[in-house]
Coordinates of C-alpha atoms in Angstrom, one line a residue:
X53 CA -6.5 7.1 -13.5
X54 CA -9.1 6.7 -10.6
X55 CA -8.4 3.1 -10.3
X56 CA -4.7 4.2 -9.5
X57 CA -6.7 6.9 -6.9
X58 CA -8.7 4.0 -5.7
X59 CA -5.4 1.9 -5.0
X60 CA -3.8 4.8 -3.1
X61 CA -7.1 4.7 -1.1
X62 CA -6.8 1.1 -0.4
X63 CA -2.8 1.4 0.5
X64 CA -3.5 4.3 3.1
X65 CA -5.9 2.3 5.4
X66 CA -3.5 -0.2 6.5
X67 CA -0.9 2.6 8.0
X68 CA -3.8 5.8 8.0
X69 CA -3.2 6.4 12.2
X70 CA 0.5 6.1 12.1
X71 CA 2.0 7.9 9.2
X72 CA 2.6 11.9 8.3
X73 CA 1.1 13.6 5.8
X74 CA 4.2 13.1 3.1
X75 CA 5.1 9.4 4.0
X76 CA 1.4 9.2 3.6
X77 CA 1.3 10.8 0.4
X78 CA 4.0 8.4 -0.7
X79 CA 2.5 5.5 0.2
X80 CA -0.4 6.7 -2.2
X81 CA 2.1 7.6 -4.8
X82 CA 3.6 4.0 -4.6
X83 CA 0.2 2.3 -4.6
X84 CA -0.6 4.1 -8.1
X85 CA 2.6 3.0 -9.5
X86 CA 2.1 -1.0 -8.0
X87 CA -1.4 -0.8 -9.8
X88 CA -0.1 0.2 -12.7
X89 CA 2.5 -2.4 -12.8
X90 CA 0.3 -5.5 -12.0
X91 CA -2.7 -4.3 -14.2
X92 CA 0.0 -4.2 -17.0
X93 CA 1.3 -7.2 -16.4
X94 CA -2.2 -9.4 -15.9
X95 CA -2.9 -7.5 -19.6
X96 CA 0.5 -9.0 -20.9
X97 CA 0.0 -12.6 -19.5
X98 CA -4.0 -12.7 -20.5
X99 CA -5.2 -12.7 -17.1
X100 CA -9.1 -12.2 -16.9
X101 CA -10.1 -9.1 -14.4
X102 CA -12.4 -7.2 -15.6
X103 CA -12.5 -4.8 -12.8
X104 CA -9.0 -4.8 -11.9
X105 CA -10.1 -6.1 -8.3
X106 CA -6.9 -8.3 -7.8
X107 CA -4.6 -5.6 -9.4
X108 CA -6.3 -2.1 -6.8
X109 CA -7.0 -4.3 -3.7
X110 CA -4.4 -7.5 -3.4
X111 CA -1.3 -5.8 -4.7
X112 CA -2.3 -2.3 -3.2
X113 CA -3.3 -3.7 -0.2
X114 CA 0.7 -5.8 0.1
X115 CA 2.1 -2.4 -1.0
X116 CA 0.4 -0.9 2.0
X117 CA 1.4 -3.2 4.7
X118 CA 4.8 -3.6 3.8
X119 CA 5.1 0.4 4.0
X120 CA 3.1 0.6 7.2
X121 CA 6.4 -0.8 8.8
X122 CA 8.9 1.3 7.2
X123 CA 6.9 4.7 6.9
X124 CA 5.0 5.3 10.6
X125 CA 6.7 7.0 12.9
X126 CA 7.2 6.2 17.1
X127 CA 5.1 9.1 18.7
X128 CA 2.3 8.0 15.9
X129 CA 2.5 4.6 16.6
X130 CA 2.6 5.0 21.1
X131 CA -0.4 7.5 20.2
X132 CA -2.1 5.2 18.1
X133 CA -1.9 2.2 21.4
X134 CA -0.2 -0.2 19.8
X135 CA 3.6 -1.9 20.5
X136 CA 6.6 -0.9 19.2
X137 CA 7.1 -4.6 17.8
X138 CA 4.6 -3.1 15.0
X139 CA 7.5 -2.0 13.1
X140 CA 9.7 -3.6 10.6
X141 CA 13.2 -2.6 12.6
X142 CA 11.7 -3.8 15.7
X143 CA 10.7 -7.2 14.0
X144 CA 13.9 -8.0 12.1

């Protein structure tokens, strides 16, 4: 349970100045559910981590990126200084 909290944490720094408070909440929502996943799965295939480090901070970290340019909004993102290239529309 806190190692899910911890990869919410970890997913909400990439996009934490651009995003509202429910995509936010999402993205936290979705990191719990990605650390859940891969920590299962590195259980199933008899991958050594004792602390989960790969499973909270590489796939939370992925999970949080790749919402960063879906989830943050325009006026967040002008107020925030940065382009409007930063966002997955923009880029594709």
């Amino acid at each position: 349970m806190l190692n899910s909290a911890l990869a919410g944490l970890v997913s909400i720094t990439a996009c934490c100045s651009t995003v509202n408070t429910g995509p936010a909440a999402f993205v936290g929502i979705a990191a719990g559910f990605t650390y859940y996943g891969t920590s299962f799965l590195m259980l199933k295939y008899k991958i050594d981590d004792p602390v989960d480090g790969v499973a909270i901070h590489m796939t939370a970290g992925i999970t949080g990126i790749i919402l960063t340019g879906l989830l943050s909004s325009d006026a967040l993102v002008k107020r925030a200084g940065y382009d409007m290239d930063f966002k997955v529309g923009h880029q594709v």
